[in-house]
Amino acid sequence: MMQWFYNILIKFAEVILWLPALFDQKIKLGQTGRKSTFKILEEHIQSDDRVVWMHCASLGEFEQGRPVLERIKIQFPKYKILLTFFSPSGYEHRKNYPHAHVVCYLPLDTRTNAKRFLRLVHPDISIFVKYEFWPNYLYELSKSRSKTLLISAVISNKSLWYRNMKNKFAALLNVFDHIFVQDKATQNLLEELGIQSNIHLAGDTRIDRTLSIANNVKPIPELREFCDTENVLVAGSTWPEDEKVISTLVNSEVFKGWKLICAPHHISEPHIKDIEKRFHNSLRYSRVHDLLPEHRVLIIDNIGMLNKIYQYGKLAYIGGGFGSGIHNTLEPAAFGLPVIFGPRYDKFVEATALIQSNGAFSISKDPELIAVFDKLSDINTHQRASDAVRSFMKRNRGATDKIIVILDKENSI
């Protein structure tokens, strides 16, 4: 009954989504892109190709799957790599990703689409990232010869699947030949559900990726000139609510002798102008050649630099915690920066673990940010927090190796 209702719902969504697509550019991109998927597959995947298929919901999941995909391409070059996305925010950013042979949208999870997709792709290995559970695709995979993996999995007992559809959820998870989880809590939950798949406590593959970036980062002369010899707070992926709190800190006595680099999550002219109004003596990165000694705040008005900017930071503030949830805390952690963020972080395993390690700190209002910042300005307190962050990253690296070793050991690839 549940499967029947789900299939009706998906078919309805397939029709009805064209209505909001008339008004929402993001939905329109997804709908238009999905129309081309089968043609792309027919043109680029041959019947005798050996295929590794990785599916990511969006850009965040891609960053978790990326280290595994790149290792597979290096170690097992005979395979053709297919990368699919559900969200335009993933596809539009990575449609030209050089380490995949084919990049496209995943068609909606109807039974017809799933059958046609898998007939064209005939994957040897199918990899889903974090919490992608598409019933029709998984059902069709269960009848195929594909080895099916779930990597970087995090599952909460508060999730919709777990609370309302335990039996169906367990049946879906049992399709996976291997499940690589990020934390012990997820491992325990899966064991309680009676999952028969091989469950491996591997950790978060993003840690491998962020450490690789940090170890190979190149200097950015313009940023080095701005920072000079002063301490710098890097505020990454900020929203207006974050910027409001940070502006109170910047205007306080405890911020004297510090500079701020602010990289907003959304880049738009109105947003940049709003940030300029909040922070006096600020300068856009696009105008960095006009840098003067009185400029104390640098506003990053482009996309793609943030994970390299942290090399110049002493502390990091990560945005999103006053909205739907914080952004990437592992990027600054890879550089050993203590991390501060807003109150909404409970869905993020790594943020909770960093707090427990005394390397991260959550705040909910202006005075708390000032107090935490003041505490971390002390050289000894800062060193302890930085050591805690580095220790956390060192303990939790290696998830990619664990996944590749299992694949190789079983001759799955």
mmCIF file of C-alpha atoms in Angstrom:
data_model
loop_
_atom_site.group_PDB
_atom_site.id
_atom_site.type_symbol
_atom_site.label_atom_id
_atom_site.label_comp_id
_atom_site.label_asym_id
_atom_site.label_seq_id
_atom_site.Cartn_x
_atom_site.Cartn_y
_atom_site.Cartn_z
ATOM 1 C CA MET A 1 0.000 0.000 0.000
ATOM 2 C CA MET A 2 2.792 2.400 0.948
ATOM 3 C CA GLN A 3 4.672 1.715 -2.310
ATOM 4 C CA TRP A 4 1.503 2.265 -4.337
ATOM 5 C CA PHE A 5 0.886 5.610 -2.627
ATOM 6 C CA TYR A 6 4.525 6.632 -3.149
ATOM 7 C CA ASN A 7 4.363 5.847 -6.871
ATOM 8 C CA ILE A 8 1.169 7.879 -7.253
ATOM 9 C CA LEU A 9 2.793 10.779 -5.401
ATOM 10 C CA ILE A 10 5.887 10.723 -7.627
ATOM 11 C CA LYS A 11 3.807 10.591 -10.818
ATOM 12 C CA PHE A 12 1.774 13.530 -9.524
ATOM 13 C CA ALA A 13 4.982 15.448 -8.750
ATOM 14 C CA GLU A 14 6.252 14.718 -12.265
ATOM 15 C CA VAL A 15 3.230 16.558 -13.672
ATOM 16 C CA ILE A 16 2.670 19.277 -11.098
ATOM 17 C CA LEU A 17 6.299 20.466 -10.879
ATOM 18 C CA TRP A 18 5.953 22.171 -14.245
ATOM 19 C CA LEU A 19 3.650 24.740 -12.621
ATOM 20 C CA PRO A 20 6.123 26.174 -10.060
ATOM 21 C CA ALA A 21 8.816 25.849 -12.741
ATOM 22 C CA LEU A 22 7.097 28.724 -14.533
ATOM 23 C CA PHE A 23 8.014 31.013 -11.633
ATOM 24 C CA ASP A 24 11.057 29.403 -9.985
ATOM 25 C CA GLN A 25 14.286 29.356 -12.009
ATOM 26 C CA LYS A 26 15.848 26.606 -9.873
ATOM 27 C CA ILE A 27 12.904 24.238 -10.352
ATOM 28 C CA LYS A 28 12.829 25.084 -14.055
ATOM 29 C CA LEU A 29 16.516 24.198 -14.431
ATOM 30 C CA GLY A 30 15.910 20.812 -12.803
ATOM 31 C CA GLN A 31 12.833 20.032 -14.863
ATOM 32 C CA THR A 32 14.480 21.041 -18.136
ATOM 33 C CA GLY A 33 17.706 19.222 -17.284
ATOM 34 C CA ARG A 34 15.952 15.961 -16.455
ATOM 35 C CA LYS A 35 14.354 15.916 -19.913
ATOM 36 C CA SER A 36 17.827 15.474 -21.442
ATOM 37 C CA THR A 37 19.100 12.687 -19.180
ATOM 38 C CA PHE A 38 18.192 9.640 -21.246
ATOM 39 C CA LYS A 39 19.547 11.195 -24.438
ATOM 40 C CA ILE A 40 22.844 11.970 -22.661
ATOM 41 C CA LEU A 41 23.103 8.395 -21.383
ATOM 42 C CA GLU A 42 22.326 6.893 -24.801
ATOM 43 C CA GLU A 43 25.058 9.014 -26.389
ATOM 44 C CA HIS A 44 27.798 8.545 -23.806
ATOM 45 C CA ILE A 45 27.421 5.088 -22.228
ATOM 46 C CA GLN A 46 27.955 2.029 -24.395
ATOM 47 C CA SER A 47 26.667 -1.465 -23.718
ATOM 48 C CA ASP A 48 30.172 -2.821 -23.060
ATOM 49 C CA ASP A 49 31.253 0.005 -20.714
ATOM 50 C CA ARG A 50 32.007 -0.845 -17.106
ATOM 51 C CA VAL A 51 30.345 1.881 -15.076
ATOM 52 C CA VAL A 52 30.637 3.351 -11.604
ATOM 53 C CA TRP A 53 27.578 5.477 -10.870
ATOM 54 C CA MET A 54 27.571 7.983 -8.023
ATOM 55 C CA HIS A 55 24.432 9.895 -7.093
ATOM 56 C CA CYS A 56 24.481 13.065 -4.986
ATOM 57 C CA ALA A 57 21.452 15.107 -4.015
ATOM 58 C CA SER A 58 23.277 18.409 -4.252
ATOM 59 C CA LEU A 59 26.625 20.156 -3.943
ATOM 60 C CA GLY A 60 27.181 19.297 -0.273
ATOM 61 C CA GLU A 61 26.758 15.576 -0.886
ATOM 62 C CA PHE A 62 29.031 15.834 -3.924
ATOM 63 C CA GLU A 63 31.837 17.165 -1.725
ATOM 64 C CA GLN A 64 31.415 14.052 0.439
ATOM 65 C CA GLY A 65 31.465 11.689 -2.515
ATOM 66 C CA ARG A 66 34.203 13.483 -4.416
ATOM 67 C CA PRO A 67 37.253 11.962 -2.642
ATOM 68 C CA VAL A 68 35.937 8.449 -3.287
ATOM 69 C CA LEU A 69 35.146 9.171 -6.925
ATOM 70 C CA GLU A 70 38.578 10.655 -7.572
ATOM 71 C CA ARG A 71 40.333 7.708 -5.927
ATOM 72 C CA ILE A 72 38.308 5.265 -8.020
ATOM 73 C CA LYS A 73 39.270 7.089 -11.206
ATOM 74 C CA ILE A 74 42.976 6.997 -10.302
ATOM 75 C CA GLN A 75 43.143 3.417 -9.024
ATOM 76 C CA PHE A 76 40.633 1.800 -11.372
ATOM 77 C CA PRO A 77 40.844 3.706 -14.689
ATOM 78 C CA LYS A 78 39.010 1.045 -16.707
ATOM 79 C CA TYR A 79 35.673 2.255 -15.319
ATOM 80 C CA LYS A 80 33.532 4.962 -16.848
ATOM 81 C CA ILE A 81 32.259 7.301 -14.128
ATOM 82 C CA LEU A 82 28.693 8.612 -14.157
ATOM 83 C CA LEU A 83 27.792 11.396 -11.730
ATOM 84 C CA THR A 84 24.141 12.346 -11.197
ATOM 85 C CA PHE A 85 22.487 15.109 -9.218
ATOM 86 C CA PHE A 86 18.941 15.770 -8.138
ATOM 87 C CA SER A 87 19.328 19.479 -7.381
ATOM 88 C CA PRO A 88 20.329 22.217 -9.851
ATOM 89 C CA SER A 89 22.636 23.671 -7.194
ATOM 90 C CA GLY A 90 24.743 20.533 -7.576
ATOM 91 C CA TYR A 91 24.460 20.013 -11.315
ATOM 92 C CA GLU A 92 24.948 23.635 -12.388
ATOM 93 C CA HIS A 93 28.139 23.929 -10.314
ATOM 94 C CA ARG A 94 29.611 20.559 -11.339
ATOM 95 C CA LYS A 95 28.296 19.803 -14.839
ATOM 96 C CA ASN A 96 31.841 20.181 -16.189
ATOM 97 C CA TYR A 97 33.501 18.190 -13.398
ATOM 98 C CA PRO A 98 36.602 16.729 -15.095
ATOM 99 C CA HIS A 99 36.836 13.498 -13.082
ATOM 100 C CA ALA A 100 33.478 12.161 -14.311
ATOM 101 C CA HIS A 101 32.945 10.952 -17.856
ATOM 102 C CA VAL A 102 29.231 11.790 -17.756
ATOM 103 C CA VAL A 103 27.354 14.272 -15.540
ATOM 104 C CA CYS A 104 23.564 14.603 -15.658
ATOM 105 C CA TYR A 105 20.387 14.924 -13.621
ATOM 106 C CA LEU A 106 18.759 11.872 -12.065
ATOM 107 C CA PRO A 107 15.231 11.424 -13.456
ATOM 108 C CA LEU A 108 12.404 11.416 -10.931
ATOM 109 C CA ASP A 109 12.007 8.152 -9.040
ATOM 110 C CA THR A 110 9.219 6.544 -11.044
ATOM 111 C CA ARG A 111 9.355 2.826 -11.722
ATOM 112 C CA THR A 112 9.547 3.450 -15.481
ATOM 113 C CA ASN A 113 12.396 5.942 -15.124
ATOM 114 C CA ALA A 114 14.350 3.681 -12.777
ATOM 115 C CA LYS A 115 14.091 0.697 -15.129
ATOM 116 C CA ARG A 116 15.103 2.706 -18.189
ATOM 117 C CA PHE A 117 17.938 4.488 -16.383
ATOM 118 C CA LEU A 118 19.497 1.271 -15.073
ATOM 119 C CA ARG A 119 19.075 -0.485 -18.413
ATOM 120 C CA LEU A 120 21.099 2.287 -20.062
ATOM 121 C CA VAL A 121 23.687 2.650 -17.298
ATOM 122 C CA HIS A 122 24.068 -1.029 -16.249
ATOM 123 C CA PRO A 123 26.352 -0.004 -13.330
ATOM 124 C CA ASP A 124 28.907 -2.357 -11.827
ATOM 125 C CA ILE A 125 29.015 -0.143 -8.737
ATOM 126 C CA SER A 126 26.277 2.236 -7.552
ATOM 127 C CA ILE A 127 27.170 4.727 -4.831
ATOM 128 C CA PHE A 128 24.650 6.868 -2.974
ATOM 129 C CA VAL A 129 25.876 9.646 -0.703
ATOM 130 C CA LYS A 130 24.705 10.468 2.835
ATOM 131 C CA TYR A 131 20.936 9.910 2.855
ATOM 132 C CA GLU A 132 19.686 9.305 -0.643
ATOM 133 C CA PHE A 133 16.921 6.694 -0.519
ATOM 134 C CA TRP A 134 14.967 6.446 -3.783
ATOM 135 C CA PRO A 135 12.709 3.367 -3.456
ATOM 136 C CA ASN A 136 12.223 2.577 -7.145
ATOM 137 C CA TYR A 137 15.892 2.971 -8.025
ATOM 138 C CA LEU A 138 16.905 0.843 -5.048
ATOM 139 C CA TYR A 139 14.304 -1.810 -5.874
ATOM 140 C CA GLU A 140 15.579 -2.081 -9.448
ATOM 141 C CA LEU A 141 19.182 -2.166 -8.207
ATOM 142 C CA SER A 142 18.285 -5.066 -5.906
ATOM 143 C CA LYS A 143 17.443 -7.095 -9.019
ATOM 144 C CA SER A 144 20.643 -6.121 -10.833
ATOM 145 C CA ARG A 145 24.246 -7.316 -10.594
ATOM 146 C CA SER A 146 25.396 -3.936 -9.278
ATOM 147 C CA LYS A 147 27.185 -3.648 -5.962
ATOM 148 C CA THR A 148 25.303 -0.872 -4.169
ATOM 149 C CA LEU A 149 26.910 1.338 -1.524
ATOM 150 C CA LEU A 150 25.774 4.098 0.806
ATOM 151 C CA ILE A 151 28.679 6.285 1.942
ATOM 152 C CA SER A 152 29.047 9.039 4.561
ATOM 153 C CA ALA A 153 25.687 7.971 5.953
ATOM 154 C CA VAL A 154 24.133 9.846 8.854
ATOM 155 C CA ILE A 155 20.721 8.677 10.034
ATOM 156 C CA SER A 156 18.794 10.100 12.971
ATOM 157 C CA ASN A 157 15.962 8.505 14.928
ATOM 158 C CA LYS A 158 14.179 11.843 14.400
ATOM 159 C CA SER A 159 14.167 11.504 10.608
ATOM 160 C CA LEU A 160 10.879 11.144 8.743
ATOM 161 C CA TRP A 161 11.874 7.751 7.329
ATOM 162 C CA TYR A 162 12.794 6.362 10.731
ATOM 163 C CA ARG A 163 9.838 7.727 12.714
ATOM 164 C CA ASN A 164 7.045 6.883 10.292
ATOM 165 C CA MET A 165 8.210 4.031 8.040
ATOM 166 C CA LYS A 166 10.645 1.849 9.965
ATOM 167 C CA ASN A 167 9.897 -1.397 8.147
ATOM 168 C CA LYS A 168 9.998 0.208 4.706
ATOM 169 C CA PHE A 169 13.147 2.074 5.702
ATOM 170 C CA ALA A 170 14.853 -1.136 6.816
ATOM 171 C CA ALA A 171 13.901 -2.846 3.553
ATOM 172 C CA LEU A 172 15.433 0.015 1.553
ATOM 173 C CA LEU A 173 18.644 -0.039 3.569
ATOM 174 C CA ASN A 174 18.997 -3.784 3.139
ATOM 175 C CA VAL A 175 19.393 -3.245 -0.617
ATOM 176 C CA PHE A 176 22.843 -1.779 0.054
ATOM 177 C CA ASP A 177 25.702 -4.273 0.014
ATOM 178 C CA HIS A 178 27.767 -1.943 2.192
ATOM 179 C CA ILE A 179 26.829 1.051 4.330
ATOM 180 C CA PHE A 180 29.658 3.333 5.445
ATOM 181 C CA VAL A 181 28.483 5.493 8.350
ATOM 182 C CA GLN A 182 29.918 8.701 9.747
ATOM 183 C CA ASP A 183 29.298 8.071 13.430
ATOM 184 C CA LYS A 184 28.670 5.425 16.072
ATOM 185 C CA ALA A 185 25.106 6.644 16.686
ATOM 186 C CA THR A 186 24.147 5.835 13.086
ATOM 187 C CA GLN A 187 25.832 2.441 13.316
ATOM 188 C CA ASN A 188 23.882 1.624 16.491
ATOM 189 C CA LEU A 189 20.599 2.750 14.950
ATOM 190 C CA LEU A 190 21.107 0.566 11.869
ATOM 191 C CA GLU A 191 21.946 -2.433 14.012
ATOM 192 C CA GLU A 192 18.788 -1.840 16.075
ATOM 193 C CA LEU A 193 16.792 -1.835 12.822
ATOM 194 C CA GLY A 194 18.231 -5.252 12.019
ATOM 195 C CA ILE A 195 19.988 -4.136 8.843
ATOM 196 C CA GLN A 196 21.704 -7.087 7.178
ATOM 197 C CA SER A 197 24.078 -4.999 5.048
ATOM 198 C CA ASN A 198 27.735 -4.784 5.987
ATOM 199 C CA ILE A 199 27.940 -1.688 8.200
ATOM 200 C CA HIS A 200 31.288 0.079 8.487
ATOM 201 C CA LEU A 201 32.152 2.941 10.827
ATOM 202 C CA ALA A 202 34.240 4.903 8.305
ATOM 203 C CA GLY A 203 33.773 8.579 9.148
ATOM 204 C CA ASP A 204 33.170 11.580 6.918
ATOM 205 C CA THR A 205 34.925 11.596 3.537
ATOM 206 C CA ARG A 206 34.783 15.417 3.522
ATOM 207 C CA ILE A 207 37.531 15.415 6.135
ATOM 208 C CA ASP A 208 39.875 13.804 3.610
ATOM 209 C CA ARG A 209 38.874 16.377 1.014
ATOM 210 C CA THR A 210 39.298 19.419 3.270
ATOM 211 C CA LEU A 211 42.656 18.209 4.590
ATOM 212 C CA SER A 212 43.855 17.695 1.023
ATOM 213 C CA ILE A 213 42.861 21.269 0.153
ATOM 214 C CA ALA A 214 44.608 22.629 3.248
ATOM 215 C CA ASN A 215 47.783 20.656 2.553
ATOM 216 C CA ASN A 216 47.980 21.873 -1.047
ATOM 217 C CA VAL A 217 46.681 25.422 -0.710
ATOM 218 C CA LYS A 218 48.429 28.170 -2.642
ATOM 219 C CA PRO A 219 48.984 31.697 -1.294
ATOM 220 C CA ILE A 220 46.656 34.514 -2.330
ATOM 221 C CA PRO A 221 48.873 37.624 -2.416
ATOM 222 C CA GLU A 222 45.996 40.116 -2.194
ATOM 223 C CA LEU A 223 44.695 38.486 0.978
ATOM 224 C CA ARG A 224 48.159 38.293 2.455
ATOM 225 C CA GLU A 225 48.540 42.031 1.885
ATOM 226 C CA PHE A 226 45.173 42.769 3.524
ATOM 227 C CA CYS A 227 45.861 40.598 6.564
ATOM 228 C CA ASP A 228 49.429 41.827 6.976
ATOM 229 C CA THR A 229 50.586 40.724 10.452
ATOM 230 C CA GLU A 230 47.228 41.157 12.206
ATOM 231 C CA ASN A 231 44.820 38.561 13.542
ATOM 232 C CA VAL A 232 41.920 37.796 11.211
ATOM 233 C CA LEU A 233 38.411 36.471 11.810
ATOM 234 C CA VAL A 234 37.131 34.690 8.686
ATOM 235 C CA ALA A 235 33.332 34.692 8.521
ATOM 236 C CA GLY A 236 32.292 32.100 5.942
ATOM 237 C CA SER A 237 28.926 31.485 4.270
ATOM 238 C CA THR A 238 27.213 34.243 6.243
ATOM 239 C CA TRP A 239 23.589 35.326 6.077
ATOM 240 C CA PRO A 240 22.190 38.721 7.133
ATOM 241 C CA GLU A 241 21.388 37.361 10.619
ATOM 242 C CA ASP A 242 25.027 36.326 11.036
ATOM 243 C CA GLU A 243 26.323 39.627 9.724
ATOM 244 C CA LYS A 244 24.181 41.508 12.225
ATOM 245 C CA VAL A 245 25.711 39.583 15.138
ATOM 246 C CA ILE A 246 29.240 39.886 13.740
ATOM 247 C CA SER A 247 28.861 43.647 13.276
ATOM 248 C CA THR A 248 28.205 43.999 17.009
ATOM 249 C CA LEU A 249 31.444 42.120 17.683
ATOM 250 C CA VAL A 250 33.445 44.180 15.181
ATOM 251 C CA ASN A 251 32.245 47.409 16.812
ATOM 252 C CA SER A 252 33.165 46.202 20.310
ATOM 253 C CA GLU A 253 36.354 46.827 22.279
ATOM 254 C CA VAL A 254 37.442 43.169 22.131
ATOM 255 C CA PHE A 255 37.838 43.317 18.335
ATOM 256 C CA LYS A 256 40.538 45.991 18.418
ATOM 257 C CA GLY A 257 43.656 44.766 16.633
ATOM 258 C CA TRP A 258 41.667 42.308 14.493
ATOM 259 C CA LYS A 259 40.504 42.327 10.886
ATOM 260 C CA LEU A 260 37.481 40.627 9.331
ATOM 261 C CA ILE A 261 37.126 38.754 6.057
ATOM 262 C CA CYS A 262 33.420 38.235 5.317
ATOM 263 C CA ALA A 263 32.371 35.745 2.626
ATOM 264 C CA PRO A 264 28.556 35.810 2.326
ATOM 265 C CA HIS A 265 26.661 32.686 1.309
ATOM 266 C CA HIS A 266 24.701 34.478 -1.406
ATOM 267 C CA ILE A 267 26.479 36.953 -3.648
ATOM 268 C CA SER A 268 24.198 39.718 -4.922
ATOM 269 C CA GLU A 269 24.628 43.451 -5.283
ATOM 270 C CA PRO A 270 21.907 44.295 -2.708
ATOM 271 C CA HIS A 271 23.448 41.892 -0.179
ATOM 272 C CA ILE A 272 26.980 43.221 -0.694
ATOM 273 C CA LYS A 273 25.724 46.786 -0.279
ATOM 274 C CA ASP A 274 23.959 45.798 2.932
ATOM 275 C CA ILE A 275 27.213 44.326 4.281
ATOM 276 C CA GLU A 276 29.054 47.519 3.348
ATOM 277 C CA LYS A 277 26.522 49.524 5.367
ATOM 278 C CA ARG A 278 27.020 47.280 8.390
ATOM 279 C CA PHE A 279 30.799 47.422 8.324
ATOM 280 C CA HIS A 280 32.568 50.752 8.044
ATOM 281 C CA ASN A 281 36.061 50.793 6.565
ATOM 282 C CA SER A 282 35.180 47.817 4.369
ATOM 283 C CA LEU A 283 36.394 46.964 0.877
ATOM 284 C CA ARG A 284 35.169 44.506 -1.724
ATOM 285 C CA TYR A 285 37.648 41.880 -2.877
ATOM 286 C CA SER A 286 36.968 42.895 -6.489
ATOM 287 C CA ARG A 287 38.423 46.306 -5.565
ATOM 288 C CA VAL A 288 41.307 44.987 -3.486
ATOM 289 C CA HIS A 289 43.839 46.954 -5.522
ATOM 290 C CA ASP A 290 42.358 50.065 -3.876
ATOM 291 C CA LEU A 291 43.374 48.719 -0.461
ATOM 292 C CA LEU A 292 44.243 51.367 2.128
ATOM 293 C CA PRO A 293 45.539 50.996 5.708
ATOM 294 C CA GLU A 294 42.156 52.034 7.126
ATOM 295 C CA HIS A 295 40.327 49.099 5.507
ATOM 296 C CA ARG A 296 39.577 46.648 8.331
ATOM 297 C CA VAL A 297 36.912 44.501 6.649
ATOM 298 C CA LEU A 298 37.288 42.663 3.335
ATOM 299 C CA ILE A 299 34.070 41.487 1.656
ATOM 300 C CA ILE A 300 34.462 38.506 -0.669
ATOM 301 C CA ASP A 301 32.193 39.210 -3.644
ATOM 302 C CA ASN A 302 32.920 36.064 -5.658
ATOM 303 C CA ILE A 303 32.322 32.320 -5.381
ATOM 304 C CA GLY A 304 34.941 29.598 -5.001
ATOM 305 C CA MET A 305 37.609 31.158 -2.776
ATOM 306 C CA LEU A 306 36.328 30.433 0.706
ATOM 307 C CA ASN A 307 38.038 27.104 1.372
ATOM 308 C CA LYS A 308 41.389 28.755 0.572
ATOM 309 C CA ILE A 309 40.771 31.947 2.549
ATOM 310 C CA TYR A 310 40.878 30.099 5.882
ATOM 311 C CA GLN A 311 44.675 29.828 5.565
ATOM 312 C CA TYR A 312 44.816 33.483 6.661
ATOM 313 C CA GLY A 313 42.456 33.123 9.615
ATOM 314 C CA LYS A 314 43.049 32.951 13.332
ATOM 315 C CA LEU A 315 39.391 32.171 14.085
ATOM 316 C CA ALA A 316 36.409 31.213 11.929
ATOM 317 C CA TYR A 317 32.732 32.051 12.166
ATOM 318 C CA ILE A 318 30.452 29.820 10.074
ATOM 319 C CA GLY A 319 27.097 31.171 8.944
ATOM 320 C CA GLY A 320 23.657 29.598 8.733
ATOM 321 C CA GLY A 321 23.198 28.883 12.429
ATOM 322 C CA PHE A 322 20.426 31.452 12.775
ATOM 323 C CA GLY A 323 18.593 29.993 9.784
ATOM 324 C CA SER A 324 18.043 26.427 8.618
ATOM 325 C CA GLY A 325 21.464 25.182 9.716
ATOM 326 C CA ILE A 326 25.179 25.900 9.634
ATOM 327 C CA HIS A 327 27.427 25.527 6.610
ATOM 328 C CA ASN A 328 30.801 23.810 6.291
ATOM 329 C CA THR A 329 32.790 23.729 9.551
ATOM 330 C CA LEU A 330 35.359 21.242 8.263
ATOM 331 C CA GLU A 331 36.980 23.668 5.830
ATOM 332 C CA PRO A 332 38.269 25.992 8.597
ATOM 333 C CA ALA A 333 38.944 23.011 10.861
ATOM 334 C CA ALA A 334 41.345 21.639 8.238
ATOM 335 C CA PHE A 335 43.499 24.714 8.887
ATOM 336 C CA GLY A 336 43.274 24.249 12.661
ATOM 337 C CA LEU A 337 40.943 27.201 13.234
ATOM 338 C CA PRO A 338 38.641 27.209 16.268
ATOM 339 C CA VAL A 339 35.097 27.613 14.944
ATOM 340 C CA ILE A 340 32.137 29.694 16.148
ATOM 341 C CA PHE A 341 28.571 29.352 14.837
ATOM 342 C CA GLY A 342 24.922 30.003 15.677
ATOM 343 C CA PRO A 343 22.466 27.800 17.589
ATOM 344 C CA ARG A 344 21.174 25.545 14.789
ATOM 345 C CA TYR A 345 23.875 22.941 14.389
ATOM 346 C CA ASP A 346 22.322 19.774 15.866
ATOM 347 C CA LYS A 347 21.849 18.080 12.466
ATOM 348 C CA PHE A 348 25.584 18.219 11.828
ATOM 349 C CA VAL A 349 27.583 15.408 13.403
ATOM 350 C CA GLU A 350 30.932 17.109 12.870
ATOM 351 C CA ALA A 351 29.792 20.340 14.561
ATOM 352 C CA THR A 352 28.594 18.474 17.637
ATOM 353 C CA ALA A 353 31.839 16.493 17.754
ATOM 354 C CA LEU A 354 33.937 19.658 17.456
ATOM 355 C CA ILE A 355 32.031 21.233 20.352
ATOM 356 C CA GLN A 356 32.594 18.114 22.457
ATOM 357 C CA SER A 357 36.292 18.338 21.575
ATOM 358 C CA ASN A 358 36.392 21.988 22.768
ATOM 359 C CA GLY A 359 37.339 23.159 19.296
ATOM 360 C CA ALA A 360 34.002 24.757 18.372
ATOM 361 C CA PHE A 361 31.590 27.069 20.158
ATOM 362 C CA SER A 362 27.906 27.829 19.596
ATOM 363 C CA ILE A 363 26.380 31.224 20.334
ATOM 364 C CA SER A 364 22.781 32.444 20.223
ATOM 365 C CA LYS A 365 23.094 36.211 20.724
ATOM 366 C CA ASP A 366 25.520 39.133 20.462
ATOM 367 C CA PRO A 367 26.927 39.103 24.021
ATOM 368 C CA GLU A 368 27.747 35.391 23.741
ATOM 369 C CA LEU A 369 29.747 35.960 20.560
ATOM 370 C CA ILE A 370 31.684 38.778 22.214
ATOM 371 C CA ALA A 371 32.379 36.597 25.273
ATOM 372 C CA VAL A 372 33.532 33.584 23.222
ATOM 373 C CA PHE A 373 35.668 35.777 20.984
ATOM 374 C CA ASP A 374 37.242 37.468 24.001
ATOM 375 C CA LYS A 375 38.071 34.075 25.515
ATOM 376 C CA LEU A 376 39.615 32.784 22.277
ATOM 377 C CA SER A 377 41.670 35.956 21.902
ATOM 378 C CA ASP A 378 43.774 34.712 24.797
ATOM 379 C CA ILE A 379 46.813 33.052 23.245
ATOM 380 C CA ASN A 380 46.772 29.984 25.521
ATOM 381 C CA THR A 381 43.023 29.393 25.206
ATOM 382 C CA HIS A 382 43.277 29.772 21.440
ATOM 383 C CA GLN A 383 46.143 27.276 21.263
ATOM 384 C CA ARG A 384 44.195 24.663 23.240
ATOM 385 C CA ALA A 385 41.157 25.089 20.989
ATOM 386 C CA SER A 386 43.288 24.931 17.842
ATOM 387 C CA ASP A 387 45.039 21.780 19.095
ATOM 388 C CA ALA A 388 41.630 20.232 19.798
ATOM 389 C CA VAL A 389 40.489 20.969 16.234
ATOM 390 C CA ARG A 390 43.649 19.501 14.682
ATOM 391 C CA SER A 391 43.381 16.424 16.888
ATOM 392 C CA PHE A 392 39.745 15.908 15.839
ATOM 393 C CA MET A 393 40.638 16.124 12.149
ATOM 394 C CA LYS A 394 43.576 13.747 12.551
ATOM 395 C CA ARG A 395 41.472 11.169 14.439
ATOM 396 C CA ASN A 396 38.706 11.208 11.859
ATOM 397 C CA ARG A 397 40.600 11.233 8.574
ATOM 398 C CA GLY A 398 40.864 8.170 6.343
ATOM 399 C CA ALA A 399 37.219 7.441 5.456
ATOM 400 C CA THR A 400 38.077 7.335 1.755
ATOM 401 C CA ASP A 401 40.798 4.728 2.334
ATOM 402 C CA LYS A 402 38.379 2.537 4.306
ATOM 403 C CA ILE A 403 35.839 2.575 1.478
ATOM 404 C CA ILE A 404 38.398 1.839 -1.253
ATOM 405 C CA VAL A 405 39.973 -0.991 0.785
ATOM 406 C CA ILE A 406 36.600 -2.735 1.185
ATOM 407 C CA LEU A 407 35.817 -2.388 -2.510
ATOM 408 C CA ASP A 408 39.209 -3.729 -3.503
ATOM 409 C CA LYS A 409 39.151 -6.564 -0.963
ATOM 410 C CA GLU A 410 35.845 -7.901 -2.234
ATOM 411 C CA ASN A 411 36.899 -7.522 -5.864
ATOM 412 C CA SER A 412 33.869 -5.313 -6.191
ATOM 413 C CA ILE A 413 35.715 -3.085 -8.569
#
